Coordinates of C-alpha atoms in Angstrom, one line a residue:
Chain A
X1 CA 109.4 173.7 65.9
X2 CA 109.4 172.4 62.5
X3 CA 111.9 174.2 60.1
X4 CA 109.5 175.6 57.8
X5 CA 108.2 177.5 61.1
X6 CA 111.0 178.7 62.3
X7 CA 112.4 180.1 58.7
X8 CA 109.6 183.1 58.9
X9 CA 110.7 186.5 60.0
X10 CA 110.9 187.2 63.6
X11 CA 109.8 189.9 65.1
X12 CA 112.5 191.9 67.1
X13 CA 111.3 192.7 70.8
X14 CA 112.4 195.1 72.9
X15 CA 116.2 194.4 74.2
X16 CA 116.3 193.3 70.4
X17 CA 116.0 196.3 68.9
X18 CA 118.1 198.3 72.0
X19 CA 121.1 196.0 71.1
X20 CA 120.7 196.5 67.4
X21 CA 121.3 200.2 68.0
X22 CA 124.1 199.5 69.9
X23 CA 125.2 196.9 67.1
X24 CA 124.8 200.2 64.8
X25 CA 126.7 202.4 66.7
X26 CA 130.1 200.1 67.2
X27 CA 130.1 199.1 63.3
X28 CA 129.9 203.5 62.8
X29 CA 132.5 204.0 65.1
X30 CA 134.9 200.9 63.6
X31 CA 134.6 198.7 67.0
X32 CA 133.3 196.0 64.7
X33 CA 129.8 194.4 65.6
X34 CA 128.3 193.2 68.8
X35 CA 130.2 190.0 69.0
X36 CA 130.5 187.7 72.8
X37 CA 132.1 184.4 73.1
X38 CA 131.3 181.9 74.8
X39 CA 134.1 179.1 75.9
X40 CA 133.8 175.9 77.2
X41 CA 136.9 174.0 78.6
X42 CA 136.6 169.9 78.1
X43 CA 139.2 167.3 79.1
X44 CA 140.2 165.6 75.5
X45 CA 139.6 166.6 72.3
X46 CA 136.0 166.1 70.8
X47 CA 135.6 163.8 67.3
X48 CA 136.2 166.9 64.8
X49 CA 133.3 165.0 62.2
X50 CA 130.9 164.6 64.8
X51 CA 130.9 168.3 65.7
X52 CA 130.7 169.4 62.3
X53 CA 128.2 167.1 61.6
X54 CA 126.3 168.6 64.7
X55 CA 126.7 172.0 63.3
X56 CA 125.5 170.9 60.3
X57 CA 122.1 169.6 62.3
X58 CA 121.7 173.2 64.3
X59 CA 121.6 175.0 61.4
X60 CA 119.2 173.2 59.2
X61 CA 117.2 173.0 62.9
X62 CA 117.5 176.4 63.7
X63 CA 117.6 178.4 60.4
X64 CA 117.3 182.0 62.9
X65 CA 121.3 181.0 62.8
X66 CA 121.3 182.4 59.5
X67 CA 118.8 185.6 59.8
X68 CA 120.2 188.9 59.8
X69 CA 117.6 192.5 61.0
X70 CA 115.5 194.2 58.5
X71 CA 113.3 197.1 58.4
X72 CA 110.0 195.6 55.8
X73 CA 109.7 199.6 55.5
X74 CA 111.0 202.8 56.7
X75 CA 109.1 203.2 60.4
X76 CA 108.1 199.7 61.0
X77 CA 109.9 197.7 63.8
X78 CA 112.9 195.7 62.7
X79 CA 112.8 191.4 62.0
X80 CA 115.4 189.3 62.0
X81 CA 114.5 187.8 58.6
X82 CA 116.4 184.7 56.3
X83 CA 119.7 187.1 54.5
X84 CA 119.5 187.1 51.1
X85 CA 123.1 185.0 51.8
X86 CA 122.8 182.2 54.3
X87 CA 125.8 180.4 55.2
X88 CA 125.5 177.1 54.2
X89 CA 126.8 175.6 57.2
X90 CA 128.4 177.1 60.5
X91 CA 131.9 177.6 60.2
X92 CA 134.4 175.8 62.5
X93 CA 137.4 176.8 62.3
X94 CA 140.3 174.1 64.2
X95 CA 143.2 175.9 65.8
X96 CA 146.3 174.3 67.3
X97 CA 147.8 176.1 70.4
X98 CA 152.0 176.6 69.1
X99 CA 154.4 177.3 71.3
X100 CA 153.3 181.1 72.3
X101 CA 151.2 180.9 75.4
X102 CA 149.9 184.5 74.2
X103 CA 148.7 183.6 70.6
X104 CA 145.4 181.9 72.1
X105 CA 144.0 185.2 74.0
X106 CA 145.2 186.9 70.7
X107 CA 143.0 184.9 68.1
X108 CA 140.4 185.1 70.6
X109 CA 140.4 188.9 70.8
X110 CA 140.6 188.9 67.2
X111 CA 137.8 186.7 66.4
X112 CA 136.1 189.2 68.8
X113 CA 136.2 192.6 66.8
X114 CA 135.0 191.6 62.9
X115 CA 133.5 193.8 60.8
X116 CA 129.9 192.8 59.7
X117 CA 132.2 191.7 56.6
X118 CA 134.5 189.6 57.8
X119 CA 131.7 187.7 60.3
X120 CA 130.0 187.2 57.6
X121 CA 132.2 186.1 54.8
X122 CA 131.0 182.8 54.1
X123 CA 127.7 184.1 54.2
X124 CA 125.4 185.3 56.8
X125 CA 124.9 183.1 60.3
X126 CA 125.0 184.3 64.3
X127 CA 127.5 181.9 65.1
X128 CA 130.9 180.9 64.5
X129 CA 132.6 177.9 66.3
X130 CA 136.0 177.1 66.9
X131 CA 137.9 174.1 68.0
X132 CA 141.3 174.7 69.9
X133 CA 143.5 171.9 70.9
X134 CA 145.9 172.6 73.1
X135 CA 149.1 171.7 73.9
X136 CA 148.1 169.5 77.1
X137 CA 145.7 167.0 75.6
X138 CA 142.9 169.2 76.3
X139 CA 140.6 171.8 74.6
X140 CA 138.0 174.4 74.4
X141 CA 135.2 175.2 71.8
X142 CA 134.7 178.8 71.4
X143 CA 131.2 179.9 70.8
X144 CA 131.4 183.2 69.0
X145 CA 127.5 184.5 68.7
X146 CA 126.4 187.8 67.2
X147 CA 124.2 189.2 70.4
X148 CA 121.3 190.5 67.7
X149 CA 120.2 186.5 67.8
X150 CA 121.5 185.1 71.2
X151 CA 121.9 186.7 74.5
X152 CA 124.5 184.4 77.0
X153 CA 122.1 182.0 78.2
X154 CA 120.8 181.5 74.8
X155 CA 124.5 180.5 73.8
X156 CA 124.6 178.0 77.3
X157 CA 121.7 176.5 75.9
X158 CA 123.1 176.2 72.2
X159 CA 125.5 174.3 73.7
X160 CA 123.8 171.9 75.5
X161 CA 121.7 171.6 72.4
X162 CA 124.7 171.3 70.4
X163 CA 125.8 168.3 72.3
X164 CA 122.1 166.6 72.5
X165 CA 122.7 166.9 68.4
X166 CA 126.3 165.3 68.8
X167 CA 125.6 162.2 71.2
X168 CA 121.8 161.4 71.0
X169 CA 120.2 163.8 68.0
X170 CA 117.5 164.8 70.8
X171 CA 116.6 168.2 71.0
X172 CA 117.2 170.4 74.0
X173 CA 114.9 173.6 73.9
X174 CA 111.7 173.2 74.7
X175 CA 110.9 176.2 72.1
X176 CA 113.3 178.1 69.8
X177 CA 112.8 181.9 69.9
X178 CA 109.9 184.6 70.7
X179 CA 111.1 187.5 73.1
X180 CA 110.2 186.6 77.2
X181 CA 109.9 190.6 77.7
X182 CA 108.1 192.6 75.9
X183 CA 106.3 195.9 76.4
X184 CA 102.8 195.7 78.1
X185 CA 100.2 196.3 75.4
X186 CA 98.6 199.8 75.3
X187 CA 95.5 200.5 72.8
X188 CA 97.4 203.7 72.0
X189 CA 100.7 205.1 71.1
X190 CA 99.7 207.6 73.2
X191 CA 98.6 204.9 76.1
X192 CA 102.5 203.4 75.7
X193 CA 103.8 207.2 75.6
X194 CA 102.3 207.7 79.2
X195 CA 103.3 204.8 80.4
X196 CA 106.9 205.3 79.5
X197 CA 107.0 208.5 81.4
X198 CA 107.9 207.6 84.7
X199 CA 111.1 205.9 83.4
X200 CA 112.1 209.2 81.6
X201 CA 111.1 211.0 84.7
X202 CA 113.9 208.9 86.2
X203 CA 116.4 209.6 83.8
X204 CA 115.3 213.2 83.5
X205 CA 115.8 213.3 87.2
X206 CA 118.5 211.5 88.1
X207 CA 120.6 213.0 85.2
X208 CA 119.9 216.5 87.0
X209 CA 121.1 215.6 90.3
X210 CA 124.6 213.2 88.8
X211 CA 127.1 213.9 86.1
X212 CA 128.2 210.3 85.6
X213 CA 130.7 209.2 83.2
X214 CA 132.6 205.9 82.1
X215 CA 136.5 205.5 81.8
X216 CA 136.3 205.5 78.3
X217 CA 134.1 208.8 77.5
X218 CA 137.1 211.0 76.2
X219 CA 138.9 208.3 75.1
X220 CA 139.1 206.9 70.7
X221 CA 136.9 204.6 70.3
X222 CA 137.7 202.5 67.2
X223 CA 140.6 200.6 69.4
X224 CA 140.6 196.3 69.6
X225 CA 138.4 194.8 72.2
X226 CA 140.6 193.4 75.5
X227 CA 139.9 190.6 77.9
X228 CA 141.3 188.8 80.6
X229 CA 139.7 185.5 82.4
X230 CA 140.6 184.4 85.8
X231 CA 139.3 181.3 87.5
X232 CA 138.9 181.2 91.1
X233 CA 140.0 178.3 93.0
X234 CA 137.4 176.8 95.3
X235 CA 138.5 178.2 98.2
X236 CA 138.2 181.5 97.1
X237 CA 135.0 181.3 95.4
X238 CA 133.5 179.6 99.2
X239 CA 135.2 183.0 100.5
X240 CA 133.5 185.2 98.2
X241 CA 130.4 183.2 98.9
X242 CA 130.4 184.2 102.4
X243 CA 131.1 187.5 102.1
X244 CA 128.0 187.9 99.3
X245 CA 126.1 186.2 101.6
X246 CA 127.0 189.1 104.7
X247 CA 126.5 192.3 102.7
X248 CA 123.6 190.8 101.0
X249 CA 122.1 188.1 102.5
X250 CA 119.9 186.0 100.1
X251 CA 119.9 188.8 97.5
X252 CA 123.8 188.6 95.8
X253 CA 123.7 190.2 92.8
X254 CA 123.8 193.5 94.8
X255 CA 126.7 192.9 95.9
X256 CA 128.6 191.6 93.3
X257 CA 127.7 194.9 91.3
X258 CA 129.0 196.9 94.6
X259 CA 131.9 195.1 94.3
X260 CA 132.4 195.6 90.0
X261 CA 131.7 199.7 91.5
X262 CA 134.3 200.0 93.9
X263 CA 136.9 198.6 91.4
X264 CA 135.7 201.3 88.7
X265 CA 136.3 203.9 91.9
X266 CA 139.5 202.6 92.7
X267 CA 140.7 203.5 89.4
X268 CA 139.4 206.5 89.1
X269 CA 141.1 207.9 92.1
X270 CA 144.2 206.2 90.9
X271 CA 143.5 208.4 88.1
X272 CA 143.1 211.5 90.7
X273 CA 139.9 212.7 89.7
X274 CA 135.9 211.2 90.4
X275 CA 133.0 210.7 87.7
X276 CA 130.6 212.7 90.0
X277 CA 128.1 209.4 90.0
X278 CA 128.1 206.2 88.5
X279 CA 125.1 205.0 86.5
X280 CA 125.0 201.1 85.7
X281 CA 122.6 198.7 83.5
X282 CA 122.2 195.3 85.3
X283 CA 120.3 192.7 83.0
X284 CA 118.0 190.7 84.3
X285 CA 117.4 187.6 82.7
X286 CA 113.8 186.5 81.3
X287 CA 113.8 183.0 81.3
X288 CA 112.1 181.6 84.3
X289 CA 114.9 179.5 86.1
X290 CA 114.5 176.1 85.3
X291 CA 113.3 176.7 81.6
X292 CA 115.0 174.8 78.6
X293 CA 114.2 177.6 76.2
X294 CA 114.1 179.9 74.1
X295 CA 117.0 179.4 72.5
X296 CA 117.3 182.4 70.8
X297 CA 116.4 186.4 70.5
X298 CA 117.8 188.6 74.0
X299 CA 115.6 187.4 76.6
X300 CA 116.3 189.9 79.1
X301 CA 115.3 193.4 81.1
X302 CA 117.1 196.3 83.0
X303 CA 117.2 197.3 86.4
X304 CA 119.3 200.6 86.8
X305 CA 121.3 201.4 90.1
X306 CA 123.2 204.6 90.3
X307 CA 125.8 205.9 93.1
X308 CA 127.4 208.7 94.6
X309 CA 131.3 209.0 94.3
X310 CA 131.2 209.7 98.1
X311 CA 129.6 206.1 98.1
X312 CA 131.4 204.5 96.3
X313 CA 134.4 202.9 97.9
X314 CA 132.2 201.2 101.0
X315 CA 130.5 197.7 99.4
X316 CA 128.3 197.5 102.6
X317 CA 127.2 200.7 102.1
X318 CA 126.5 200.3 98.2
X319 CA 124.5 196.8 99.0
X320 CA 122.1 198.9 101.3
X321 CA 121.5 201.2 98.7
X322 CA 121.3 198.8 95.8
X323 CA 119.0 196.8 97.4
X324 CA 116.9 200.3 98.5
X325 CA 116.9 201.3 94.4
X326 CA 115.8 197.9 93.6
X327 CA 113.1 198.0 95.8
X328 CA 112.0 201.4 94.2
X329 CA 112.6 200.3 90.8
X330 CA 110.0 196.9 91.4
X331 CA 107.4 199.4 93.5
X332 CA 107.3 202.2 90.9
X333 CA 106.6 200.0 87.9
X334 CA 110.0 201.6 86.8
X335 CA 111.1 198.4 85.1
X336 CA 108.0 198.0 83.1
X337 CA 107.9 202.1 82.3
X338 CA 111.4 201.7 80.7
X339 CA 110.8 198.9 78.7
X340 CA 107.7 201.0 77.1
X341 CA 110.6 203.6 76.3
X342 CA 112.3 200.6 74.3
X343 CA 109.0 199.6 72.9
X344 CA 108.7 203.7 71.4
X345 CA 112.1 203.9 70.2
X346 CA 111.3 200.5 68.1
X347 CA 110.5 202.1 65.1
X348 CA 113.0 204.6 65.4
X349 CA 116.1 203.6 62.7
X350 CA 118.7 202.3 64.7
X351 CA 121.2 205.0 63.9
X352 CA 118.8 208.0 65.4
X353 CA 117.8 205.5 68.1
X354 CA 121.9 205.4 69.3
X355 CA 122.3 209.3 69.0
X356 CA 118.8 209.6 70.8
X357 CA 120.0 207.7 73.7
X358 CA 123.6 209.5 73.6
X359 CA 122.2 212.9 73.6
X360 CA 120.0 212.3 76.8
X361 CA 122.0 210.8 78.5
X362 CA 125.5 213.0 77.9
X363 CA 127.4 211.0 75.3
X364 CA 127.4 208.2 77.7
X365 CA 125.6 204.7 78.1
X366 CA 126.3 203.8 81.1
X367 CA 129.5 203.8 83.9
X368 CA 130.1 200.2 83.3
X369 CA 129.3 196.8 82.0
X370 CA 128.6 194.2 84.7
X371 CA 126.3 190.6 84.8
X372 CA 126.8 187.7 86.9
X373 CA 125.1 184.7 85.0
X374 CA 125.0 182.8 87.4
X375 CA 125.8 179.0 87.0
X376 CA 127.3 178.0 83.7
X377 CA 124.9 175.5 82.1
X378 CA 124.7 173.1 85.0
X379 CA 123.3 170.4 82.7
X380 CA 125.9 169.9 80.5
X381 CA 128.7 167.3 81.7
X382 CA 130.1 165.9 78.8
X383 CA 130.3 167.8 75.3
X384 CA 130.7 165.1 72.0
X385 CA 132.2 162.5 74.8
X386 CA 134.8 164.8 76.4
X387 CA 134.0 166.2 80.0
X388 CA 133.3 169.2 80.6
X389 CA 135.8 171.7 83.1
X390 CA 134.4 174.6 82.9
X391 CA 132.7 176.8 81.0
X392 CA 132.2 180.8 80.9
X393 CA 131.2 184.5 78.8
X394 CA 133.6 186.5 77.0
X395 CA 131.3 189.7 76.7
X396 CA 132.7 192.1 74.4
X397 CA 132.3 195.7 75.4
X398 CA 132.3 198.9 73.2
X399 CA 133.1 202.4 74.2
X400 CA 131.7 204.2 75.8
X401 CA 131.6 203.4 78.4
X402 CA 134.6 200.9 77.6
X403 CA 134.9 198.2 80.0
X404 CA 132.9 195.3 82.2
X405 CA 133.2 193.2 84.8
X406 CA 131.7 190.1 84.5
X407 CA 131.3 186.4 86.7
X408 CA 129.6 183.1 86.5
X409 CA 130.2 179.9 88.4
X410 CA 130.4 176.0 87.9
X411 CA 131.3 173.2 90.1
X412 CA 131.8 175.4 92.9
X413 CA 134.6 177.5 91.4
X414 CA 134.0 181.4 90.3
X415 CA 135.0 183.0 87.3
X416 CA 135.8 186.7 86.3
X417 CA 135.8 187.9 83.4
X418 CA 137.4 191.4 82.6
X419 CA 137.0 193.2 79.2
X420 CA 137.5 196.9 77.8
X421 CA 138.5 198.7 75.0
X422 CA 142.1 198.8 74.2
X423 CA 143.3 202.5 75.6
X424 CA 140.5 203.1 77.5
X425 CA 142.5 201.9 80.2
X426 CA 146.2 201.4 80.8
X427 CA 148.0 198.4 81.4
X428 CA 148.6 199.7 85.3
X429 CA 144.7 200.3 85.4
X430 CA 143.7 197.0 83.5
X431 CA 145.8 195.4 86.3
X432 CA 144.5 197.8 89.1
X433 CA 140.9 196.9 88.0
X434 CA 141.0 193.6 88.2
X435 CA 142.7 193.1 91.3
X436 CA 140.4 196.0 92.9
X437 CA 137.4 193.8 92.2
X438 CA 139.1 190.4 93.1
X439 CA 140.0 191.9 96.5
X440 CA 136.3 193.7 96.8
X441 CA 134.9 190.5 96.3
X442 CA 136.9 188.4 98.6
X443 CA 137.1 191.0 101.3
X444 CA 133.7 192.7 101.1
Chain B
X1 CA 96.3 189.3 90.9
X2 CA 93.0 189.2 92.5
X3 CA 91.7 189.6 96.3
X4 CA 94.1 188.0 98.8
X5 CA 92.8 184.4 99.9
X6 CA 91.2 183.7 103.1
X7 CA 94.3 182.1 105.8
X8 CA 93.5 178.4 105.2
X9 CA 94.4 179.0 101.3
X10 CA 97.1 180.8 101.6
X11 CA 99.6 178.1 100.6
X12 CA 98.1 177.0 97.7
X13 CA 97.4 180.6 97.0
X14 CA 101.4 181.7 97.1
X15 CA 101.5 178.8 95.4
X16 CA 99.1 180.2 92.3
X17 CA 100.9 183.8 92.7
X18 CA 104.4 182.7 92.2
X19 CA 103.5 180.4 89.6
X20 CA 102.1 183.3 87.7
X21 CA 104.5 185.7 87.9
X22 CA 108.2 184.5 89.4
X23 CA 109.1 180.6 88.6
X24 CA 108.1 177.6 86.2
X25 CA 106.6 175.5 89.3
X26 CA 105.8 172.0 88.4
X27 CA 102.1 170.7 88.5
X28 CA 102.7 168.6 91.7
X29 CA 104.9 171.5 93.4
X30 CA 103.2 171.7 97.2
X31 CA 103.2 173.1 100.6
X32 CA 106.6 171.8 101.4
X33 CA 108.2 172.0 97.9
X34 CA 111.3 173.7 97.5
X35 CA 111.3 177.5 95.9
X36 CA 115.3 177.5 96.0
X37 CA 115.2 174.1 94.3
X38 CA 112.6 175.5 91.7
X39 CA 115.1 178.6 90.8
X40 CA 114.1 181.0 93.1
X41 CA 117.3 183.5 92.5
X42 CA 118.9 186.7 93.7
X43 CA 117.1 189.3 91.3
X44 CA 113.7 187.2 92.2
X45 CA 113.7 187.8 95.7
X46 CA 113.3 191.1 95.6
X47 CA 110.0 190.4 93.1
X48 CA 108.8 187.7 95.8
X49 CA 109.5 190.6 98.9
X50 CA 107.2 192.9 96.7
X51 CA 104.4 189.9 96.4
X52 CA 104.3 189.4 99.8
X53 CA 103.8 193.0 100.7
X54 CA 101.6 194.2 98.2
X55 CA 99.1 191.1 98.3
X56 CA 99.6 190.0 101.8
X57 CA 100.8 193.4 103.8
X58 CA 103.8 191.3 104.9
X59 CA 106.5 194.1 104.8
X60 CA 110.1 191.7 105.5
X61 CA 113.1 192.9 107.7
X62 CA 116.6 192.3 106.2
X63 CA 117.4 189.9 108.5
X64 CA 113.6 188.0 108.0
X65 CA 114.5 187.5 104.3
X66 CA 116.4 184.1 105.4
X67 CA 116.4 180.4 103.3
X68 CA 114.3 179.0 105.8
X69 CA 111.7 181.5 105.8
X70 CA 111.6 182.1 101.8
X71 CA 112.4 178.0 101.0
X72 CA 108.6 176.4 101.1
X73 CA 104.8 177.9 100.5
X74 CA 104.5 176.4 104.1
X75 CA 107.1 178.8 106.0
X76 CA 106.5 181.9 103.8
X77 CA 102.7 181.6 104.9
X78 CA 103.2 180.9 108.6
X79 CA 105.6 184.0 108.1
X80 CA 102.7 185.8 106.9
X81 CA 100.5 184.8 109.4
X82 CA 102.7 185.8 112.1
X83 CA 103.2 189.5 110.7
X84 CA 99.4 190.0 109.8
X85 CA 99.1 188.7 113.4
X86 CA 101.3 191.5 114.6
X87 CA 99.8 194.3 112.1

């Protein structure tokens, strides 16, 4: 994709425009904007000139890095069109790891809430990249991507692109950007209005039968986004393996969302009281496997799986149903029907769009964050001439509904990822949590 | 996605089908190319189940949804086979 190409406005599909309201709502409500980071873990330090000067090549290859959303006029569908201030290059920032083993989670979590201000101080771009050298010899790059222009495979591939740049200048996506899921084309607005009804049906009906609610509905919601990271060792991640492979036989992610449910339960009857249901958002991921592209834009759909509290503490139990909602979902067209409700609520501004979605469904989003992603960009074994350990997502959640549970895998080994909203949850619970879905995991 | 094909095409015809709505198959993937290999995932299964009994009338057990019987166009069609046999 030549430059000149790629510097026109894009138009924003329908996850796009979904996460753009969500963007909205978390810069209203002082969470900062819909930042995720993305960390890889290398043996050595890379050459700090060569990164740079790879930087400097994605930008000028991929000016999207520097777009930001606009409405051409009230009631048309956002772009993500060139900001009257491009950044002029991508900042990378070098950070030293002192003596405190605490300051690195620290400046991540703060590089993880910044106002639309800070992020974009030195003028406007999706990314920001850090280099951290650590006390060991080691280090990690941290990938921190604004979700309106990446999703977390889009930043797996940025990286491998990012190190094509670095060691051989060759370029890595096959195609840049253009949305993988969009809304089946109706003649009429009224042709997608009917075809959205049988996802609002669902809604309608399964909001009349549940009262769900997340862990961080009553809670403040202007509070520092949390995380913690744990990597399994491969022992563990074999067991886990195995016991994904009972409950759900070929198809996993079932049970890995059963797993991130029963953790949320446990909690909650810690707490001594049940959310009625639980309601959860699982992306699905566009891209057909295999594909080096696109690189940017949120290339994903939604399934939705809900439970009952009674249901919820038995993982074989909640894999028989998940897989029996799935199943209903894929028959009933209810995947395609919701994503004409996205394609509706395109032209909607972004602010109406959030209290839309609020007000039908009960001042809540969902119960709970949760992806796996699967294997962390496989392809990539050395970054800028350093090996590559491991890599991983840092999504950042906003309240409601407050936290996530999240897991990918490389080499063999698993890795969780844990994030909320600072006092959605308390220490005791943040511990509870992830130790509820560690042993769900390993134990089944 | 059309009429379903007569038996003796029904390789190439999962083939065509999958192609088309599930995975970015290669040009030269066959009979006995690998699905799993190709990126055949958790989340696509489920899509693939639905294929096989919409087009086909193949409805899968749990315990039929196996590797070996969802790894190749060759053993998902002689799994076909065998339940329109049955049906």
């Amino acid at each position: 994709m030549s430059v000149k190409a790629a510097a026109k406005p894009l138009e924003m599909g329908e996850s796009d425009c979904f996460l753009l309201s969500i963007d909205r709502e978390m810069q209203r409500t002082g969470q900062g904007i819909h930042l995720n980071q993305t960390v890889l873990e290398l043996d050595g330090v890379p050459d700090e000139s060569r990164l740079r000067e790879a930087l400097r090549t994605l930008l000028e290859r991929y000016p999207v890095l520097t777009f930001a959303p606009r409405r051409p006029f009230p009631g048309f569908p956002p772009v993500l069109a060139r900001s009257r201030r491009p950044a002029a290059t991508i900042p990378l920032r070098i950070w030293d790891e002192g003596d405190d083993p605490a300051a690195l989670p620290a400046f991540q979590e703060q590089q993880l809430h910044q106002t639309e201000a800070e992020f974009h101080a030195a003028g406007t771009t999706g990314l920001h990249v850090c280099l951290v050298r650590l006390r060991d010899g080691t280090s990690q790059i941290l990938f921190t991507w604004r979700h309106l222009v990446l999703d977390g495979i889009g930043a797996e591939m940025l990286l491998c692109e990012t190190a094509a740049i670095a060691s051989d200048g060759g370029g890595y996506a096959a195609f840049a950007t253009a949305p993988q899921v969009r809304a089946a084309k109706r003649r009429t607005w009224w042709g997608h209005f009917r075809a959205a009804q049988p996802a609002a049906n669902y809604f309608r009906d399964l909001l009349r039968e549940h009262r769900f609610r997340s862990l961080g509905s009553a809670q403040p919601q202007a509070r520092l986004g949390r995380f913690v990271v744990e990597t399994l060792s491969i022992e563990d991640s074999d067991q886990i393996a195995r016991q994904a492979a009972l409950r759900g036989g070929l198809m996993t992610a079932h049970f890995y969302l059963a797993c991130a449910t029963k953790a949320h339960h446990e909690v909650w009857r810690g707490r001594g009281e049940g959310p009625g249901a639980y309601l959860m958002s699982l992306p699905v991921r566009a891209r057909k496997p295999g594909s080096k592209g696109p690189l940017f834009q949120n290339n994903m759909s939604f399934l939705f799986f809900s439970a009952a509290a009674g249901e919820a503490a038995d993982v074989a139990t909640l894999c028989i149903e998940f897989q029996r909602q799935h199943a209903r979902f894929l028959k009933e067209g209810l995947a395609g029907s919701f994503l004409q409700l996205q394609y509706l609520m395109r032209r909607v501004p972004s602010r109406l769009y959030s209290w839309h979605l609020k007000h039908r469904m009960r001042g809540e989003i969902n119960s709970f964050y949760h992806s796996h992603t699967g294997e962390f960009a496989p392809d990539l074994r050395t970054f800028i001439d350093c090996p590559v350990r491991n890599g991983f997502h840092i999504p950042m959640v906003f309240n409601p509904p407050g936290t996530g549970l999240f897991l990918s895998h490389r080499d063999g080994r698993l890795t969780v990822t844990m994030s909320w909203r600072e006092g959605v949850i308390s220490n005791e619970e943040v511990r509870l949590l992830n130790s509820a879905f560690i042993e769900a995991l390993r134990t089944g | 996605m059309g009429n379903p094909p007569c038996d003796s095409n029904l390789e190439e015809d999962l083939i065509q089908v999958i192609r088309q709505s599930l995975l970015d198959l290669d040009p030269d993937f066959g009979s006995t190319s690998d699905f799993f290999a190709a990126g055949l995932d958790s989340m696509s299964i489920m899509q693939l189940l639905l294929i096989l009994e919409e087009r086909y009338g193949a409805s899968l057990t749990l315990s039929e949804v196996s590797r070996e019987n969802l790894a190749t166009p060759q053993a998902l069609a002689n799994l076909i086979r065998e339940k329109q046999s049955l049906a």
